[in-house]
Amino acid sequence: MPMTVTRRSSLIAALALGFSTGCASPRADSATGGTSAPAGARPIRIDATRLVGHVRTLAADSFAGRRVATPGGAMARAYVRAAFEGTGVRPVGASFEHPFTFARHSTMVPGSNVIGTVRGTRHPGRYIVVTAHYDHVGGPAVNGDSIYNGADDNASGTGAVIELARYFAANPPENSMIFVAFDAEEAGLRGARAFVAGPPVPADSIIMNVNLDMVSRSPAGELYAVGTYAYPVLRSHIERAKQVGRVKLLTGHEGPTATGSDNWTNSSDHGPFNAAKIPFLYFGVEDHPGYHKPSDEFAQITQAFYAAAVETVLDVLLDLDRSLEPVAVVRRAAR
C-alpha cells in the first residue's frame, strides 16, 4: 500500500508459464502457519502451490522491489502479462498491457496496467473488476538490506488475481469479469486512477470492484473485508462467506469510528472506484512488522492462511456473481 495515502524478457515468460501447469494442491504447507479448511468440508479450487509460487517469484531479490518505472518493475509486468496469457483470460483490446503516465516532481513517469477479461455467460455487458497492484516501494537500505521485496504488499494480491483469473477462465461467470494488475499504486494509486479515468469498457458497465492488497501474512488467520459500511448491499455476501469459515473474516476499518490510518475506505486501489461511486470490497490483513520494510519477504508469509484467504475471496466473488442485480441497482442509482 502507498506511503502517500492512509495505509498502506523471456526468462520472465518462462517462469510465469511454468505456473500455468501443475497439479491441484488442496492446501499450502501447514507448517508455515495460518488456517486452512478440511478438503472434505469446503471445496478447494485454487492450486495453492502455484499461488504461493507467484509470490515467491515476484518477491525475489532479482525483481529489486518492483518500483514503478524501474527494470524490476518491468520484470514484474512481464511476469504478470505472461501469467495472464497462461490463465486463458483474453486481453481487453489489442494487448494485455495498458500504458499510462503521471507527473512526479515535474517529470512524466510511465506505468502500465496489465488487464485481462472473461466474458459473462448471462450478463456479458456488466463487469466485476478484480484488482491488485504489482508494484512496490523500492526504498533505501535498512540495516544493510537494500531490497524491499514486497511479498505481502502486494505480490500476494497479484498472485491471487492471477489464480482467480485462471479459475474464471475455466469456469465462466454469469457476469463478465475484468482482472487488473495495477502499476504505481505505491506512487499514489496512479494505475487505478488511470483505469477509472479511462476504463477499457463503458464506465456505466462496471458494477463493482473487488480489490486485494496484502492478503498473505496473518499468523492469527484474520482477513478484513472493507466496503460494507459505504455499501450495505454487500453485507450479506460477507456474512455468507463468514459462515464458510475458511479464515477469520472480519469487517471494520471504516465508518465514523475509524479515523486516520485506521480508516481503509480509500487506502488502496479501491479508492478511485469509490470516488467514482462504484461499489467496492477491499480485502487485506492488518499492518505487520514487515509493512513497507525489507522484511516483507516471502519467508514471512503464512502460506496456509494465504491459500484460505484467496479461497474466501473466491467464495465472495461466486456469491456476487450469482446475485449481482442488487449491487447493480445501487450502482445505477449513484450515477
mmCIF file of N, CA and C in Angstrom, residues 42 63 93 106-107 119 140 149 176 202-203 245 275 279 283 318:
data_model
loop_
_atom_site.group_PDB
_atom_site.id
_atom_site.type_symbol
_atom_site.label_atom_id
_atom_site.label_comp_id
_atom_site.label_asym_id
_atom_site.label_seq_id
_atom_site.Cartn_x
_atom_site.Cartn_y
_atom_site.Cartn_z
ATOM 1 N N ARG A 42 -15.059 -28.058 2.693
ATOM 2 C CA ARG A 42 -15.181 -26.874 1.852
ATOM 3 C C ARG A 42 -14.435 -27.140 0.548
ATOM 4 N N PHE A 63 13.906 -9.020 -8.588
ATOM 5 C CA PHE A 63 12.917 -8.034 -9.017
ATOM 6 C C PHE A 63 13.134 -6.680 -8.333
ATOM 7 N N GLY A 93 -8.872 -5.264 -25.678
ATOM 8 C CA GLY A 93 -8.235 -4.544 -26.766
ATOM 9 C C GLY A 93 -7.127 -5.374 -27.378
ATOM 10 N N SER A 106 7.628 17.219 -11.488
ATOM 11 C CA SER A 106 7.679 17.936 -12.768
ATOM 12 C C SER A 106 8.165 17.091 -13.940
ATOM 13 N N THR A 107 8.241 15.769 -13.762
ATOM 14 C CA THR A 107 8.570 14.881 -14.872
ATOM 15 C C THR A 107 7.429 13.883 -15.057
ATOM 16 N N ARG A 119 -15.594 -13.214 -20.438
ATOM 17 C CA ARG A 119 -16.938 -12.805 -20.833
ATOM 18 C C ARG A 119 -17.988 -13.574 -20.039
ATOM 19 N N PRO A 140 15.312 2.974 0.383
ATOM 20 C CA PRO A 140 16.710 2.961 0.806
ATOM 21 C C PRO A 140 17.024 1.751 1.672
ATOM 22 N N ASN A 149 11.237 -6.316 -0.749
ATOM 23 C CA ASN A 149 10.723 -7.386 -1.612
ATOM 24 C C ASN A 149 9.213 -7.333 -1.825
ATOM 25 N N SER A 176 -19.592 -10.633 -16.744
ATOM 26 C CA SER A 176 -18.209 -10.501 -17.200
ATOM 27 C C SER A 176 -17.321 -10.027 -16.056
ATOM 28 N N PRO A 202 -17.219 0.576 -21.221
ATOM 29 C CA PRO A 202 -18.019 1.723 -20.775
ATOM 30 C C PRO A 202 -18.093 1.796 -19.255
ATOM 31 N N ALA A 203 -17.883 2.979 -18.718
ATOM 32 C CA ALA A 203 -17.834 3.142 -17.263
ATOM 33 C C ALA A 203 -19.119 2.664 -16.601
ATOM 34 N N GLY A 245 -16.249 -20.142 6.873
ATOM 35 C CA GLY A 245 -15.254 -20.293 7.935
ATOM 36 C C GLY A 245 -13.868 -20.710 7.499
ATOM 37 N N ALA A 275 -14.413 6.738 -5.242
ATOM 38 C CA ALA A 275 -14.593 8.147 -5.597
ATOM 39 C C ALA A 275 -15.523 8.305 -6.799
ATOM 40 N N PRO A 279 -19.368 0.679 -6.222
ATOM 41 C CA PRO A 279 -19.252 -0.127 -5.004
ATOM 42 C C PRO A 279 -17.976 -0.966 -5.011
ATOM 43 N N PHE A 283 -10.117 -6.439 0.436
ATOM 44 C CA PHE A 283 -9.654 -7.498 1.322
ATOM 45 C C PHE A 283 -8.185 -7.270 1.657
ATOM 46 N N LEU A 318 -18.024 -15.621 -6.257
ATOM 47 C CA LEU A 318 -19.055 -16.518 -6.775
ATOM 48 C C LEU A 318 -20.430 -16.111 -6.266
#
